[in-house]
mmCIF file of C-alpha atoms in Angstrom:
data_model
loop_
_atom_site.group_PDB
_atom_site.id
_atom_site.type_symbol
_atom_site.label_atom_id
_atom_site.label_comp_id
_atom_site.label_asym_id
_atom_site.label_seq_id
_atom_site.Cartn_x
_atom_site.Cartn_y
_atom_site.Cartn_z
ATOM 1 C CA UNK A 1 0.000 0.000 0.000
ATOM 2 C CA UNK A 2 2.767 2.088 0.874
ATOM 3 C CA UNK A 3 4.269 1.251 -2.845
ATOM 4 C CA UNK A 4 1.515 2.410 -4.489
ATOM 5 C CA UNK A 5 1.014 5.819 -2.510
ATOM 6 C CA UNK A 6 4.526 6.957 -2.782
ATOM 7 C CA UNK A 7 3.946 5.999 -6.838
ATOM 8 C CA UNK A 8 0.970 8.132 -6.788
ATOM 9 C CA UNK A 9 2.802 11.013 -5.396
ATOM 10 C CA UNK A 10 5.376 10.673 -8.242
ATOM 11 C CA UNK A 11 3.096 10.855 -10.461
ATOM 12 C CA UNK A 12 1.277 14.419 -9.211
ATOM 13 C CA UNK A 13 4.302 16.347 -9.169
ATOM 14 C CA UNK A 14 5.410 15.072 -12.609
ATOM 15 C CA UNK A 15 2.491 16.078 -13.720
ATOM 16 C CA UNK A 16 2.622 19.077 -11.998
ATOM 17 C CA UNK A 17 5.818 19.892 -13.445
ATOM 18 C CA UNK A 18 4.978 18.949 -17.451
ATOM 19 C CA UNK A 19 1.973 21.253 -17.153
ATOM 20 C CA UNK A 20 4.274 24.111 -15.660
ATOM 21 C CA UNK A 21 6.734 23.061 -18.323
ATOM 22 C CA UNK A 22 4.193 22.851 -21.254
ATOM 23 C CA UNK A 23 2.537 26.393 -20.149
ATOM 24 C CA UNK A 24 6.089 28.192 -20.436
ATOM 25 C CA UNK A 25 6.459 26.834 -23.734
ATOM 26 C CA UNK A 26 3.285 27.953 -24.797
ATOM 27 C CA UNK A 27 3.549 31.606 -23.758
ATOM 28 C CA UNK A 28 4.987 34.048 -26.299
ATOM 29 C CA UNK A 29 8.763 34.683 -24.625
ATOM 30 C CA UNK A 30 8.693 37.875 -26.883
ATOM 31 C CA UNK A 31 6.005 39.930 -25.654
ATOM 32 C CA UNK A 32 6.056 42.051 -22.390
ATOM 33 C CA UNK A 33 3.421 41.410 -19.964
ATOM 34 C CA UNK A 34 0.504 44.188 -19.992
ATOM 35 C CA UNK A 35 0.956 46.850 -17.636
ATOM 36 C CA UNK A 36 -2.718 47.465 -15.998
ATOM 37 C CA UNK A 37 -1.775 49.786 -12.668
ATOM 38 C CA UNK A 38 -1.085 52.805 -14.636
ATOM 39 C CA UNK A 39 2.476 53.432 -13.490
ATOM 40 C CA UNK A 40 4.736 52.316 -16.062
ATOM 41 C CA UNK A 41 5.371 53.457 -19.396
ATOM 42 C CA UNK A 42 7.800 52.649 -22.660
ATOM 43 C CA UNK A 43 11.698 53.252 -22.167
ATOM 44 C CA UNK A 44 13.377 54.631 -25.309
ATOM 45 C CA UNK A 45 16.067 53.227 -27.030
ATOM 46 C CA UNK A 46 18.083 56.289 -26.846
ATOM 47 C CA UNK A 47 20.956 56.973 -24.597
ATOM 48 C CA UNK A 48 20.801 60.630 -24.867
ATOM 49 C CA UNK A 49 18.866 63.497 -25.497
ATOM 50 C CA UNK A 50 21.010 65.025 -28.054
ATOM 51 C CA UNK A 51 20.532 61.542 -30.237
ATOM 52 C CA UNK A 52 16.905 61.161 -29.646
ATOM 53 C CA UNK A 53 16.366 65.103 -30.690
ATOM 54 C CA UNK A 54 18.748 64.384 -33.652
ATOM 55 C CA UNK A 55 16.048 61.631 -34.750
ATOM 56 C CA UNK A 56 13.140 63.797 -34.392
ATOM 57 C CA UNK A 57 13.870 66.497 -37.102
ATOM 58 C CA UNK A 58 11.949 65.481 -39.841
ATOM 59 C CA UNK A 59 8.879 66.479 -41.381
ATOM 60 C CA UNK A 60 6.645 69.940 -42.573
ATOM 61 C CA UNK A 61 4.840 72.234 -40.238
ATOM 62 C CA UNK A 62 1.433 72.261 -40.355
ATOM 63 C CA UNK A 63 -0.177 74.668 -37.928
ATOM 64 C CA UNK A 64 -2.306 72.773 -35.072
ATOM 65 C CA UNK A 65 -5.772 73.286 -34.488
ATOM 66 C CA UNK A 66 -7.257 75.020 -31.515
ATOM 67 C CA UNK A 67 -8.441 71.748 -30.030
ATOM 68 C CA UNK A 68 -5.362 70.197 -30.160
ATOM 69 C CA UNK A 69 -3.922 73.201 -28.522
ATOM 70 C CA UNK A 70 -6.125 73.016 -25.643
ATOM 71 C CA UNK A 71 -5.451 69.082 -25.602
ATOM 72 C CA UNK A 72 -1.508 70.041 -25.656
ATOM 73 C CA UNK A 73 -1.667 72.396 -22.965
ATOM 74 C CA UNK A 74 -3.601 70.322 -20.602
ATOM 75 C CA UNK A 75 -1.156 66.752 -21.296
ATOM 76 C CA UNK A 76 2.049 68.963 -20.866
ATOM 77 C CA UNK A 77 0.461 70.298 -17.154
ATOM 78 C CA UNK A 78 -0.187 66.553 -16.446
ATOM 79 C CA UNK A 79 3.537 65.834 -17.275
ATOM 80 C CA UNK A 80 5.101 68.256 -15.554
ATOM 81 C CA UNK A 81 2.852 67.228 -12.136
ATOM 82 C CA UNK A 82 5.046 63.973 -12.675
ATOM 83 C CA UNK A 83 2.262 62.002 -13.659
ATOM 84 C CA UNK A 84 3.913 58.406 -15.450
ATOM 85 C CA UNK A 85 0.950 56.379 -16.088
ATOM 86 C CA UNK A 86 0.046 54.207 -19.155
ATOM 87 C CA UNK A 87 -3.429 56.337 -19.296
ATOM 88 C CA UNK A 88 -0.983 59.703 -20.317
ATOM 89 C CA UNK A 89 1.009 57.502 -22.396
ATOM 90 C CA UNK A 90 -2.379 56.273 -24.289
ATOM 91 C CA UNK A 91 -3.638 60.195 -24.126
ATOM 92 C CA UNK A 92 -0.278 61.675 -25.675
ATOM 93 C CA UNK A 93 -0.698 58.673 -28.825
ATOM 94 C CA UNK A 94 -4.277 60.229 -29.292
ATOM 95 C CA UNK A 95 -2.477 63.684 -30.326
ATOM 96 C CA UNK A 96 0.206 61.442 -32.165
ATOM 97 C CA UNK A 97 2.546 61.871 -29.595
ATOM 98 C CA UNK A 98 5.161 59.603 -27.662
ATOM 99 C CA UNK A 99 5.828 59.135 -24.122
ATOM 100 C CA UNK A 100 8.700 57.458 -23.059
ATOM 101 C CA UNK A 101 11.331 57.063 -20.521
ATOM 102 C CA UNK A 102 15.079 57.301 -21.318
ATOM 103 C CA UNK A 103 17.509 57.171 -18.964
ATOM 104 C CA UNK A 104 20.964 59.034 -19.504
ATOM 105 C CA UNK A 105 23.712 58.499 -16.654
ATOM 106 C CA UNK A 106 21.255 57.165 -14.315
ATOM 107 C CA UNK A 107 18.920 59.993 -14.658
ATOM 108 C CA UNK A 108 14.914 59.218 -16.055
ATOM 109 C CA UNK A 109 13.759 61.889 -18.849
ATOM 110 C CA UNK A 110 9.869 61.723 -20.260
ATOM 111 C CA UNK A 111 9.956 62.351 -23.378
ATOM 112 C CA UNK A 112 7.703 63.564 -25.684
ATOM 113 C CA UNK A 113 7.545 63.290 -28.941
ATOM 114 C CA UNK A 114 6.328 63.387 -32.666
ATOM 115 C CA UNK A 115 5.297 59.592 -33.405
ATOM 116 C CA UNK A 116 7.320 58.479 -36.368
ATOM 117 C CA UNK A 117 5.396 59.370 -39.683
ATOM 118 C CA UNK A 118 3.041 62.036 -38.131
ATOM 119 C CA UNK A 119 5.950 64.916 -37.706
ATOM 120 C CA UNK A 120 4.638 68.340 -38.232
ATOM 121 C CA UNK A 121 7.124 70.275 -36.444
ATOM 122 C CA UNK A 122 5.065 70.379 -33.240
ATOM 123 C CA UNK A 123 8.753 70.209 -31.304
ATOM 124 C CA UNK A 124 10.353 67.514 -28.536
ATOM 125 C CA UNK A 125 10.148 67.738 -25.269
ATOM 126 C CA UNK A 126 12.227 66.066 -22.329
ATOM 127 C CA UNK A 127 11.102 66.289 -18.617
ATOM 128 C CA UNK A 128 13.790 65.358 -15.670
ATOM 129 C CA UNK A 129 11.391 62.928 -13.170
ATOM 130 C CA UNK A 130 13.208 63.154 -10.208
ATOM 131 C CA UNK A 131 12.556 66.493 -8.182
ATOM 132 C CA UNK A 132 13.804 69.550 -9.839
ATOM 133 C CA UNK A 133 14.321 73.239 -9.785
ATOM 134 C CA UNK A 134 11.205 74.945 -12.100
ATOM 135 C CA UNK A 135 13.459 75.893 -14.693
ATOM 136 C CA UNK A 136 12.291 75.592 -18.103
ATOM 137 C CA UNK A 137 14.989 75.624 -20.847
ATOM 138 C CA UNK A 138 14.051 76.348 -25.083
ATOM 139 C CA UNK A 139 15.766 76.218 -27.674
ATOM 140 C CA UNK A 140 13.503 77.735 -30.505
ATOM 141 C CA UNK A 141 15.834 77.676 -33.134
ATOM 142 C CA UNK A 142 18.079 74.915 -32.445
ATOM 143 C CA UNK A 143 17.923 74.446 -36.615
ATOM 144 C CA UNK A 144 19.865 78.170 -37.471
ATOM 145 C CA UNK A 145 21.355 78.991 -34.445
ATOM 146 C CA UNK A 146 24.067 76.851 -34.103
ATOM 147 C CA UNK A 147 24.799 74.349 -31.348
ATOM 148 C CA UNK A 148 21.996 75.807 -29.305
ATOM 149 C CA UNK A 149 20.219 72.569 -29.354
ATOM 150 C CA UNK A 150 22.814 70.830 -28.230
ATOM 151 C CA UNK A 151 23.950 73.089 -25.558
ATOM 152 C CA UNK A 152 20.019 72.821 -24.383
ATOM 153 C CA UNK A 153 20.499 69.378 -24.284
ATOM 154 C CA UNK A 154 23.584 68.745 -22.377
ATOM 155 C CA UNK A 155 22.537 71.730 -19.680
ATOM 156 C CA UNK A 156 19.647 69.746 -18.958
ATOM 157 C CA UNK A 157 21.550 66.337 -19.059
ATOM 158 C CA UNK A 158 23.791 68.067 -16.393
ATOM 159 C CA UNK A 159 21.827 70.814 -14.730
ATOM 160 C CA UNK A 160 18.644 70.531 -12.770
ATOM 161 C CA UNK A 161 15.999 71.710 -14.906
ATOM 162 C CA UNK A 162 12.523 70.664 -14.901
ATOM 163 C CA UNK A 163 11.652 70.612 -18.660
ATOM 164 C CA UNK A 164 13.252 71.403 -21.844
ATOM 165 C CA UNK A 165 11.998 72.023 -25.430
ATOM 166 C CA UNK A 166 13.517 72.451 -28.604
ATOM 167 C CA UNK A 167 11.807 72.695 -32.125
ATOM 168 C CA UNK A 168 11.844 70.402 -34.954
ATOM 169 C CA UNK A 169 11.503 72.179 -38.204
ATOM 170 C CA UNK A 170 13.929 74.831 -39.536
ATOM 171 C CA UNK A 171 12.982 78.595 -38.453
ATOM 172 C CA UNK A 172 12.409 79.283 -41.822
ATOM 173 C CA UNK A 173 9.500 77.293 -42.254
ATOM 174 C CA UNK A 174 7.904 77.684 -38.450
ATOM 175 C CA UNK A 175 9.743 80.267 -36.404
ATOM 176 C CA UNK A 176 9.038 79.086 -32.478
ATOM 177 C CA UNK A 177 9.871 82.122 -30.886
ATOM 178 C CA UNK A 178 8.086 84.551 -33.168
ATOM 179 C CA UNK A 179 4.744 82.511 -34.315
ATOM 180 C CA UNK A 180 1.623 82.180 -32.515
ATOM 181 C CA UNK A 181 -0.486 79.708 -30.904
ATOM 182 C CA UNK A 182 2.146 76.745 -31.301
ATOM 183 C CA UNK A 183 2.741 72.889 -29.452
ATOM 184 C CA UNK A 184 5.912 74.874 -28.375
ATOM 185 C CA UNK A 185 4.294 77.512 -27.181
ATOM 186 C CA UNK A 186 1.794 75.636 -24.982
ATOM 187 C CA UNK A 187 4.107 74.281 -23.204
ATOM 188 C CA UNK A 188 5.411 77.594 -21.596
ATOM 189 C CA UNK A 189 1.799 78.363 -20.775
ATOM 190 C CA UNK A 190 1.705 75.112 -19.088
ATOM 191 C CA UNK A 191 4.782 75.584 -17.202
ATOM 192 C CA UNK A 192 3.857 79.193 -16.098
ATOM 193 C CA UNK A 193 0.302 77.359 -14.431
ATOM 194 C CA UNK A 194 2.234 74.749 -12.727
ATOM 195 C CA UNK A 195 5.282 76.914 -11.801
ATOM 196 C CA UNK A 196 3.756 80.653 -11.044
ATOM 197 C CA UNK A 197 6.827 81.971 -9.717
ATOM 198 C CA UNK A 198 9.501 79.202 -11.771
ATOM 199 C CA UNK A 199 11.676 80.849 -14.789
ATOM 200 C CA UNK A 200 11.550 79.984 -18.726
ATOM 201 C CA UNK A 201 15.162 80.295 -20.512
ATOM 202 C CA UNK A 202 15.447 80.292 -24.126
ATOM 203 C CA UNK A 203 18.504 79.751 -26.042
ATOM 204 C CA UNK A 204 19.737 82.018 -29.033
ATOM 205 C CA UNK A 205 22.584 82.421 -31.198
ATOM 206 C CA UNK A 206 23.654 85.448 -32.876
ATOM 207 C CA UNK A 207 26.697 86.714 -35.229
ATOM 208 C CA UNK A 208 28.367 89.180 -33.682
ATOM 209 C CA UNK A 209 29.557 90.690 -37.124
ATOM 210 C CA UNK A 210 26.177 91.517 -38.152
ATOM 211 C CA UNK A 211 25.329 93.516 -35.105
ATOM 212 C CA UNK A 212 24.610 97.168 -35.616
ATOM 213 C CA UNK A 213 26.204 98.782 -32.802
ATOM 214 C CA UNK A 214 29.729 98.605 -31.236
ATOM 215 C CA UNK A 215 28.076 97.270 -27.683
ATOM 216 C CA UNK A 216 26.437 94.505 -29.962
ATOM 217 C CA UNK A 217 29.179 93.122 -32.465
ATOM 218 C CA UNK A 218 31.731 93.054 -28.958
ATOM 219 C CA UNK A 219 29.283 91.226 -27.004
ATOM 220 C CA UNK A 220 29.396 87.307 -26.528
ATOM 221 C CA UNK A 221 26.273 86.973 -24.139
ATOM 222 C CA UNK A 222 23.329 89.721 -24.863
ATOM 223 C CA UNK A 223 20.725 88.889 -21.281
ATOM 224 C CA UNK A 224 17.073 90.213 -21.459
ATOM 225 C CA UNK A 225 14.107 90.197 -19.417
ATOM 226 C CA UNK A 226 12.194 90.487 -23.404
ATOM 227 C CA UNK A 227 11.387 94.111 -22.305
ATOM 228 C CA UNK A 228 12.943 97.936 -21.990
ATOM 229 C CA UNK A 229 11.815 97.594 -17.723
ATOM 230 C CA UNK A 230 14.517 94.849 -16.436
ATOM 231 C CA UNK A 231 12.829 93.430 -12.923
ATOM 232 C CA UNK A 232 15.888 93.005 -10.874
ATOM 233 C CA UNK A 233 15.937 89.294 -11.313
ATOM 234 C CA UNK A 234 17.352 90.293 -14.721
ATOM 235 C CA UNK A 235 19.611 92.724 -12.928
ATOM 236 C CA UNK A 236 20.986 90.188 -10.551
ATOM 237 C CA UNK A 237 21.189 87.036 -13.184
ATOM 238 C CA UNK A 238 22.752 89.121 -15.592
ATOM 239 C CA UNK A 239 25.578 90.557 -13.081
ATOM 240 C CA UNK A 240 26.105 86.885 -12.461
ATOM 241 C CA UNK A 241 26.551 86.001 -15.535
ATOM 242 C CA UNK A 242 29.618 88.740 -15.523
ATOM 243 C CA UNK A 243 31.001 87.584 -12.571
ATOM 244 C CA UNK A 244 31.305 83.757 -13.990
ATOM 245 C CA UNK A 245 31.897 83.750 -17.634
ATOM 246 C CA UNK A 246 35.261 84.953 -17.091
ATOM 247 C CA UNK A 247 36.509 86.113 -20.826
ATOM 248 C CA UNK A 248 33.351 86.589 -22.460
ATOM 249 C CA UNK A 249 31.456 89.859 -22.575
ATOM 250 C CA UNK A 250 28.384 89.651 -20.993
ATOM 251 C CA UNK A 251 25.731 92.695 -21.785
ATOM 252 C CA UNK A 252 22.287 93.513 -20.092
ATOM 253 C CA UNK A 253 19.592 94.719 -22.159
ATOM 254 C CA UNK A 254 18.498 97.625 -22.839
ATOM 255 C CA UNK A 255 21.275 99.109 -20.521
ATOM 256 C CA UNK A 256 24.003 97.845 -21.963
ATOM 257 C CA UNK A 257 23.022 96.869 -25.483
ATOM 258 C CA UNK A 258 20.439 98.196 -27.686
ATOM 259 C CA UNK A 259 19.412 95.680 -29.921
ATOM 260 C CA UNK A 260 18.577 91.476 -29.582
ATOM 261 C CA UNK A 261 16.745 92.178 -26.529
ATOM 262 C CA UNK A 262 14.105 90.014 -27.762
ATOM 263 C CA UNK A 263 11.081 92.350 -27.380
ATOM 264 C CA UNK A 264 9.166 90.502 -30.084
ATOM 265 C CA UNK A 265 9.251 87.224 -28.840
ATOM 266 C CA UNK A 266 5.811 85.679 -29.475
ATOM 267 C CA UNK A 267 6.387 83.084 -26.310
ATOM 268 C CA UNK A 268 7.371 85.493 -23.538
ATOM 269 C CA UNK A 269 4.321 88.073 -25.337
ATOM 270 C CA UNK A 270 1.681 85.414 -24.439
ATOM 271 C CA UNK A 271 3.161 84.482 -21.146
ATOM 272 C CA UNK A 272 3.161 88.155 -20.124
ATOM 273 C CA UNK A 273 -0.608 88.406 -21.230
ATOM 274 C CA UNK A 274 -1.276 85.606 -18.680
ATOM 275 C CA UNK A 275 0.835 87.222 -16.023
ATOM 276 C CA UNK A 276 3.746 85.190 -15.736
ATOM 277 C CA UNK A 277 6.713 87.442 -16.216
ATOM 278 C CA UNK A 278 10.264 85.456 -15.398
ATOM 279 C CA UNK A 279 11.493 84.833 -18.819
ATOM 280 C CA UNK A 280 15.117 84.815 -19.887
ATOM 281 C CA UNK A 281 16.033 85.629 -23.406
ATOM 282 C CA UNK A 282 19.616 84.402 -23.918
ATOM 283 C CA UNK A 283 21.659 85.497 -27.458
ATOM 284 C CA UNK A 284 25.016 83.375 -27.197
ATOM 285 C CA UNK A 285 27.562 84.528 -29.842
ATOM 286 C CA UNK A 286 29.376 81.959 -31.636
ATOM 287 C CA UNK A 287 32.995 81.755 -29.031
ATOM 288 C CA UNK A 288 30.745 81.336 -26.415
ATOM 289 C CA UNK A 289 28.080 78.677 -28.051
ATOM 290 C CA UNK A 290 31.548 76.858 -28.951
ATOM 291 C CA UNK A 291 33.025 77.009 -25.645
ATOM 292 C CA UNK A 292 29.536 75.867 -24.540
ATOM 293 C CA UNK A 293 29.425 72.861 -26.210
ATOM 294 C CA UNK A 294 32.961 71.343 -25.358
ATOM 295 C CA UNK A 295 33.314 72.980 -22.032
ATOM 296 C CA UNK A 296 31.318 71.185 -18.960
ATOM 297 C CA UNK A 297 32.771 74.132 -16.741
ATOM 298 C CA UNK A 298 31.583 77.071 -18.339
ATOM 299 C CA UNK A 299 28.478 74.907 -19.039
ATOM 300 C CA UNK A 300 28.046 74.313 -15.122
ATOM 301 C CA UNK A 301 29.033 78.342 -14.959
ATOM 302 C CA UNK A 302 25.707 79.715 -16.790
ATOM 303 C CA UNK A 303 23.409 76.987 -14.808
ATOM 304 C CA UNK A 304 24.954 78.386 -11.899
ATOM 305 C CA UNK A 305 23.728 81.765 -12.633
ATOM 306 C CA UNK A 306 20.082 80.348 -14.331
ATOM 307 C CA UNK A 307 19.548 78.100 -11.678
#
């Protein structure tokens, strides 16, 4: 009897174990399980942000709708909250977006972008997940003014910034900083609602020998509040800026320098008609964009002063 019972028990677990066996075999070892609590979403196969950007210039501008404005506005607020969930993920692919994480040097970025074959120069967007300062960074013209993009992207690979955008299309065909009611520009208005009292930098490169005035073609930094009444947050960032970019010539606007004081920027326009009023115009001339992008120092010198 005791034979038998010991045989029987054999049995069970072999069968046990062919059915586990058989049911691994039979599930697809290819396919990632389906995430259901909301909390998860894709990881990019990029390593950095300048060689995801660099795959996301492609495509014509075609001017959004006012619906999908509104629908922009209110999925970049729920990004920069920090919300990660498979429902945003799903809400972004409804505007023909993507949402995904990508981790460079052990830091997690969102970002958002144009899905493949639906680019219409509606820009890229990275957001740092861990807790940040509310510093926005742009780079509006990251096309024509040279290396800006790239300097956007390593200050917020290095720096602490909560959000950075840069476009997609050349200026030429969709100027960012001077055209209205953009994907771009919703995402300052977003910002501005989540971060009241947070700051907006945007990146700009000019050529020094097509400046009209002596103060102009001499200057390698040109810092702006975007109007002739600096508050004296532009004051005090801009004397930083002197004090730490030993060798370059930094100028305030308008008492310093005349002209690129960005006064007809469309972005920090609209922001200022909603009341948010910390916005940096930056015009980097070409020694200092260069210096910029090799330099991690100087780099860490102007986040310093931004930050």
């Amino acid at each position: 009897m005791k034979k038998v019972i010991n045989q029987l028990v054999v049995i069970t677990i072999c069968g046990i174990f062919i059915a586990s066996c058989q049911s691994s075999a039979d599930s697809p070892t290819d396919t990632p399980p389906a995430v259901t609590d909301g909390k998860s979403i894709e990881s990019s196969e990029a390593t950095s942000l300048k060689d995801a950007l660099k795959a996301a210039k492609t495509g014509e501008y075609v001017a959004p709708t006012a619906e999908a404005l509104h629908k922009a506005e209110a999925l970049f607020l729920r990004t920069l909250k920090g919300e990660q969930s498979v429902d945003l993920q799903n809400a972004w692919q409804t505007q023909s977006f993507t949402m995904q994480t990508l981790t460079h040097n052990g830091t997690d970025f969102t970002v958002v972008q144009e899905a493949e074959g639906k680019r219409t120069g509606r820009g890229f967007y990275a957001f740092r997940q861990k807790e940040s300062l509310p510093i926005a960074l742009q780079a509006p013209h990251s096309y024509k003014d040279l290396y800006t993009g790239k300097i956007a992207s390593l200050l917020m690979e290095e720096g602490n910034y909560v959000v950075a955008g840069w476009n997609t299309v050349p200026r030429n065909d969709a100027d960012m900083a001077h055209r209205e009611d953009t994907i771009f520009q919703t995402l300052g208005r977003a910002f501005a609602y989540q971060y009241p009292t947070g700051t907006i930098v945007q990146l700009h490169g000019f050529a020094q020998g097509k400046r009209k005035t002596t103060a102009g073609k001499t200057a390698d930094l040109i810092f702006s509040g975007t109007t002739r009444a600096p508050s004296q947050r532009v004051l005090d960032t801009g004397n930083c800026l002197k004090s730490k970019l030993i060798g370059f010539e930094v100028r305030i606007y308008p008492h310093e320098v005349s002209e690129l004081g960005g006064t007809t920027n469309s972005n920090a326009k609209d922001l200022r008609e909603r009341g948010f009023n910390r916005f940096f115009h930056v015009e980097l001339s070409k020694p200092l964009r260069e210096k910029l992008r090799e330099d991690k120092q100087v780099r860490g010198q102007l986040s310093a002063c931004l930050q």
